[in-house]
mmCIF file of C-alpha atoms in Angstrom:
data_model
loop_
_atom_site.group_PDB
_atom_site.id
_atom_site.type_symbol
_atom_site.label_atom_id
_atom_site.label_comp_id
_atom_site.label_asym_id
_atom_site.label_seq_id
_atom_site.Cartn_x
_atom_site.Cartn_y
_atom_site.Cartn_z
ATOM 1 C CA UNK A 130 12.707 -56.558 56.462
ATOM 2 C CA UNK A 131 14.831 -53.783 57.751
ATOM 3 C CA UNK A 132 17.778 -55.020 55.599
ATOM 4 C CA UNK A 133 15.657 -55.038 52.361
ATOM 5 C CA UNK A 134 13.852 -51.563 52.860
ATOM 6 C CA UNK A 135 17.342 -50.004 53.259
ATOM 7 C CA UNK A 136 18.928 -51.706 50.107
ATOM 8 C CA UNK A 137 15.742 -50.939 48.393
ATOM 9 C CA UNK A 138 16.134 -47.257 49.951
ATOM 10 C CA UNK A 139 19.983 -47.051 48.877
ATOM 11 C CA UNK A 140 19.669 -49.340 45.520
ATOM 12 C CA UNK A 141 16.109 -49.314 44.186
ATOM 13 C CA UNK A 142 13.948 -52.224 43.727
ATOM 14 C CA UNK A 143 16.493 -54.466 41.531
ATOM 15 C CA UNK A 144 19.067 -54.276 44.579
ATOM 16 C CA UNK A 145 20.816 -57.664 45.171
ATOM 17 C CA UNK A 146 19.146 -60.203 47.388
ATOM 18 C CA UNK A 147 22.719 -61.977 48.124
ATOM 19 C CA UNK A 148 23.216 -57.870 49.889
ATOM 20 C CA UNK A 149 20.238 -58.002 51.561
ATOM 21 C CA UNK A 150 20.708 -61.380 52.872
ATOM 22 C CA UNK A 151 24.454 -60.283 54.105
ATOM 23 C CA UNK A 152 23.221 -56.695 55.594
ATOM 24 C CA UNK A 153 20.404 -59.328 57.420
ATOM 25 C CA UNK A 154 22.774 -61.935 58.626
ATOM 26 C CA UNK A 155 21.470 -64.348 56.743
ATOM 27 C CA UNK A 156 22.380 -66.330 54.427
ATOM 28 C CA UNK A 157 20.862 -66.669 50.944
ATOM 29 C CA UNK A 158 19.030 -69.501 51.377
ATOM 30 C CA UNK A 159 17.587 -68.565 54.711
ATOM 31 C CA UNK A 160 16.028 -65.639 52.773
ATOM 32 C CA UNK A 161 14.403 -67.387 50.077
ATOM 33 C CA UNK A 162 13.082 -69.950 52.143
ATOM 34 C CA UNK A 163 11.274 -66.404 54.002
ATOM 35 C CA UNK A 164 10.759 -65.194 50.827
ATOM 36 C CA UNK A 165 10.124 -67.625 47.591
ATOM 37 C CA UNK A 166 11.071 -64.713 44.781
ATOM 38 C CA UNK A 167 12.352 -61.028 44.648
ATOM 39 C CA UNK A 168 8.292 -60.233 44.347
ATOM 40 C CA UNK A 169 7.373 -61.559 47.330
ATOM 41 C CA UNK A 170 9.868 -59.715 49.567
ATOM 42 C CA UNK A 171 9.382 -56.661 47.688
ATOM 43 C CA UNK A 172 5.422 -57.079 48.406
ATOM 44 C CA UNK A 173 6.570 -57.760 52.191
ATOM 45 C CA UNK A 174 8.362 -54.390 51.962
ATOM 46 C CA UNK A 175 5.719 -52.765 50.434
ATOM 47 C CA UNK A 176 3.022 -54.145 52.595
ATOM 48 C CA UNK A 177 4.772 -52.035 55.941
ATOM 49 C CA UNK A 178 5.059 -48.797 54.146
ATOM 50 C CA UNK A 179 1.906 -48.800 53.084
ATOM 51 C CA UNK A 180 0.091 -49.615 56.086
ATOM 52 C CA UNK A 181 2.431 -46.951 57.591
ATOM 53 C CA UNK A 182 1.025 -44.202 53.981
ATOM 54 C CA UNK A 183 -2.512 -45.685 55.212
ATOM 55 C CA UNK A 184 -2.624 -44.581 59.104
ATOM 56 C CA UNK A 185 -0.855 -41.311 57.971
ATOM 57 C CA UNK A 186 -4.134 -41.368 56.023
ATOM 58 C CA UNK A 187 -6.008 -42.053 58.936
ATOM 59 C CA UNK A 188 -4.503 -39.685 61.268
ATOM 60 C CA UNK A 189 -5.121 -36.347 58.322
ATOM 61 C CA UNK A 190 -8.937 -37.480 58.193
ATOM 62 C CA UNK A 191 -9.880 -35.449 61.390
ATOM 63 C CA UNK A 192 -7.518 -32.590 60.167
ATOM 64 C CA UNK A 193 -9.894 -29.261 59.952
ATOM 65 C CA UNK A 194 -8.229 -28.081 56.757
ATOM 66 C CA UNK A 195 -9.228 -31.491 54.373
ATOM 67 C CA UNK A 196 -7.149 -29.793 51.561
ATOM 68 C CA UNK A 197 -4.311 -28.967 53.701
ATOM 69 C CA UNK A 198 -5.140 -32.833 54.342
ATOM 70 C CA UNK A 199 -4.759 -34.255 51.159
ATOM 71 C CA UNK A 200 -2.111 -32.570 49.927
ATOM 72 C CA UNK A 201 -0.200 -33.088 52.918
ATOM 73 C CA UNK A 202 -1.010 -36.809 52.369
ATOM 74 C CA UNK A 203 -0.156 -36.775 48.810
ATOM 75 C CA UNK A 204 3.388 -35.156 49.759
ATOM 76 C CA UNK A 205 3.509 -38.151 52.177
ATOM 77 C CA UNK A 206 3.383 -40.508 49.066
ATOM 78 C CA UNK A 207 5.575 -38.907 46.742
ATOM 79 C CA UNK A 208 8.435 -39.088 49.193
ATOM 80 C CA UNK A 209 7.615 -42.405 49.969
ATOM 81 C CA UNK A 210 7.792 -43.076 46.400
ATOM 82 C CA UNK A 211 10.953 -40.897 45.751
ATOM 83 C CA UNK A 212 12.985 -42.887 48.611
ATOM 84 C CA UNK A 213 11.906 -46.522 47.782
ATOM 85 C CA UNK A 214 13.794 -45.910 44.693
ATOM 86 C CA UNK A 215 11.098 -47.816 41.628
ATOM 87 C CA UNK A 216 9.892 -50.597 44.610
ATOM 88 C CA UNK A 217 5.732 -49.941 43.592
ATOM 89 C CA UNK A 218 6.672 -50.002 40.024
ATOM 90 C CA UNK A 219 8.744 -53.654 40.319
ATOM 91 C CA UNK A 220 6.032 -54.539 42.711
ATOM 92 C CA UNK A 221 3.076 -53.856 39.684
ATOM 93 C CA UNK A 222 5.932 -54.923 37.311
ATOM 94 C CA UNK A 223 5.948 -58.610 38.743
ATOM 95 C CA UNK A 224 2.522 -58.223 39.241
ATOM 96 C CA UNK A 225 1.709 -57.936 35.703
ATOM 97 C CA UNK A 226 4.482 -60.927 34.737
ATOM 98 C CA UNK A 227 3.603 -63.599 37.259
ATOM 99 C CA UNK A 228 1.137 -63.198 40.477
ATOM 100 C CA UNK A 229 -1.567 -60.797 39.650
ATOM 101 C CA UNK A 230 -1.974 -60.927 43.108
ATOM 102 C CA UNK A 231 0.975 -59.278 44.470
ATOM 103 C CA UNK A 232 0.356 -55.751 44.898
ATOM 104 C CA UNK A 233 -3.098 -55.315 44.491
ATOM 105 C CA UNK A 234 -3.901 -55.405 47.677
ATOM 106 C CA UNK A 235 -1.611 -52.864 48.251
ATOM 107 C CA UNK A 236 -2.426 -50.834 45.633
ATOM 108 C CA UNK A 237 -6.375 -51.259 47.237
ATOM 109 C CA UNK A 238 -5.439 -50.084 50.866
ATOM 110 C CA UNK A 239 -3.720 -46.444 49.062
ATOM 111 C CA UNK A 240 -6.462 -46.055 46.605
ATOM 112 C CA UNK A 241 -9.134 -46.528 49.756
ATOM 113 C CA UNK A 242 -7.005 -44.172 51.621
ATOM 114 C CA UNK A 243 -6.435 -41.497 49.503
ATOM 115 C CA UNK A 244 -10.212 -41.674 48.042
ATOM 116 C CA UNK A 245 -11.634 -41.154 51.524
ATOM 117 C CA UNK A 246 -9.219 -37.623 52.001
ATOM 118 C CA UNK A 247 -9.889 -36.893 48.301
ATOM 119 C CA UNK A 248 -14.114 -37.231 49.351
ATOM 120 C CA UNK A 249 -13.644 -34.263 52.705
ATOM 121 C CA UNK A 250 -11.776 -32.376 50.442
ATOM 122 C CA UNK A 251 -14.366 -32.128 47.914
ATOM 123 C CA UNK A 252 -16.754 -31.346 50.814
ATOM 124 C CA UNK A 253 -14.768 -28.865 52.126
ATOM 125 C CA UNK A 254 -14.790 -27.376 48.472
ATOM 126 C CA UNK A 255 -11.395 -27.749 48.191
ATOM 127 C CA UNK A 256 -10.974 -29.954 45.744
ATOM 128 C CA UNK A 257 -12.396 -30.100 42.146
ATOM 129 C CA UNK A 258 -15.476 -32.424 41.785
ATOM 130 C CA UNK A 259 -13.546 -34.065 38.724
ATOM 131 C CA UNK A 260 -10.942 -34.973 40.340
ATOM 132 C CA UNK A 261 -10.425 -39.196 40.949
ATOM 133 C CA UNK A 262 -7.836 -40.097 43.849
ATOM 134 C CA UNK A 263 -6.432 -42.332 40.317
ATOM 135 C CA UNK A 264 -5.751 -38.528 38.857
ATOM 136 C CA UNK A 265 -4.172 -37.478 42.043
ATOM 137 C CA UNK A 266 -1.861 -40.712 42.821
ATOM 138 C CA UNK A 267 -0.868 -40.886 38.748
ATOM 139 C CA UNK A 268 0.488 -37.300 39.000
ATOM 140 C CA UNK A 269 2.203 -38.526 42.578
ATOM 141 C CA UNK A 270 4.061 -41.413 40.638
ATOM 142 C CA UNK A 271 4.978 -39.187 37.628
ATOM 143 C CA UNK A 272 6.790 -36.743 39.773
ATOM 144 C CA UNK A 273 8.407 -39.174 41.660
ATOM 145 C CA UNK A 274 9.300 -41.092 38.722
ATOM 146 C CA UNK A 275 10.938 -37.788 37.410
ATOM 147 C CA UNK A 276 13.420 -37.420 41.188
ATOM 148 C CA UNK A 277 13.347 -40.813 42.084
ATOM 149 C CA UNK A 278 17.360 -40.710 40.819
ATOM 150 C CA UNK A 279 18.610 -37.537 42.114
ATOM 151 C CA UNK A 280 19.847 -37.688 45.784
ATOM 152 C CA UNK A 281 17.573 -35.175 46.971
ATOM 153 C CA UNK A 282 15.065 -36.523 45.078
ATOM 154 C CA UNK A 283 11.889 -36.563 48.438
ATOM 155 C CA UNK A 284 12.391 -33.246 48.203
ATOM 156 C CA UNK A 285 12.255 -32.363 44.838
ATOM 157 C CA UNK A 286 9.269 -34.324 44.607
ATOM 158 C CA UNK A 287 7.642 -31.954 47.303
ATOM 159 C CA UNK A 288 8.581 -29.226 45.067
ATOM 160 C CA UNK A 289 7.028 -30.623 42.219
ATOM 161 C CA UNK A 290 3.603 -31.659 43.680
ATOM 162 C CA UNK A 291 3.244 -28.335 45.620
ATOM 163 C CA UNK A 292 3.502 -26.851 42.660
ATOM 164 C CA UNK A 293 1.107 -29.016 40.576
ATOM 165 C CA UNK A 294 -1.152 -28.634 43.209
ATOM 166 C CA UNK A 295 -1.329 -24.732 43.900
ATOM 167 C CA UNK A 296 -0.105 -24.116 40.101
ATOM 168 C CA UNK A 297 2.043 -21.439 38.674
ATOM 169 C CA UNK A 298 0.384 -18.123 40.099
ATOM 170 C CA UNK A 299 1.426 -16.280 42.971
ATOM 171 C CA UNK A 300 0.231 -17.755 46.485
ATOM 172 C CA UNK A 301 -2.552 -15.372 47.071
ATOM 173 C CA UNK A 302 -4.025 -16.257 43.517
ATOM 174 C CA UNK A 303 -3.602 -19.866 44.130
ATOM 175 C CA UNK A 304 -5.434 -20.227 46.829
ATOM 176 C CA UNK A 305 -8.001 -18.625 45.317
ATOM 177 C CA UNK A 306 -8.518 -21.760 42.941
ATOM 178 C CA UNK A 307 -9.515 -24.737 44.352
ATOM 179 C CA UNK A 308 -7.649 -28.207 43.638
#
């Protein structure tokens, strides 16, 4: 698993199994005995880091700041999504070709997630009653669609979502406005 994340990390979600079976010590076949197709593994991959996206979740519900919270969270995600170089969108891409159900469960565990920061944030009156956790994670994969190439692409994507999230106005007018 190690072996894929890291190719995935260093060659997005089309890197070469024969790599990731070498950089595991494995060979080829021993991997897709593990893993039947490129979707599966990819869904194995997936499956970690999102559990991991999910406790980070978790861990920001108690924070007393549940904007602060969410956006944190959201940052979370983009750089997720900016480092595993297109792996959610070959993961929904498969998804859509073969096995509906690869990635939906996923997809399920960040949507729960993020709804339940999304829901103290609106409590808090930090966030904009309007607002779907679907609104929140589109603009999350749009910006890190935009970096996902560059090589300091995590942190452009912080860039970007701070700034869709507090807007274009100076700090002190920003947080005037709530999300």
């Amino acid at each position: 698993m190690t072996a894929a994340a890291d190719a995935i990390a260093e060659h997005g979600a089309e890197a070469s199994l024969e790599e990731i079976a070498r950089r595991a010590g494995v060979g080829s076949a021993t991997l897709h005995r593990h893993f039947p197709s490129r979707q599966h593994l990819l869904e194995a991959v997936f499956r970690g880091k999102v559990e991991a996206l999910c406790a980070t979740a978790a861990d920001l519900a108690g924070h007393p700041d549940p904007g602060h919270a969410l956006a944190t969270w959201l940052g979370t995600v983009a750089r997720h999504a900016a480092h595993n170089r297109g792996l959610a969108a070959a993961l929904m891409r498969g998804a859509h070709d073969g096995d509906p159900t690869l990635g939906a469960g996923c997809h399920t565990m960040i949507i729960n997630a993020g709804a339940d920061l999304l829901a103290h944030a609106r409590e808090a009156g930090a966030a904009r009653p309007d607002v779907s956790i679907t609104d929140l994670l589109t603009l999350v994969n749009a910006i890190s669609l935009a970096v996902e190439g560059e090589p300091d692409g995590a942190v452009q994507a912080d860039r970007l979502l701070t700034l869709a999230l507090t807007g274009v106005r100076p700090a002190g007018d920003a947080a005037k406005r709530a999300m």
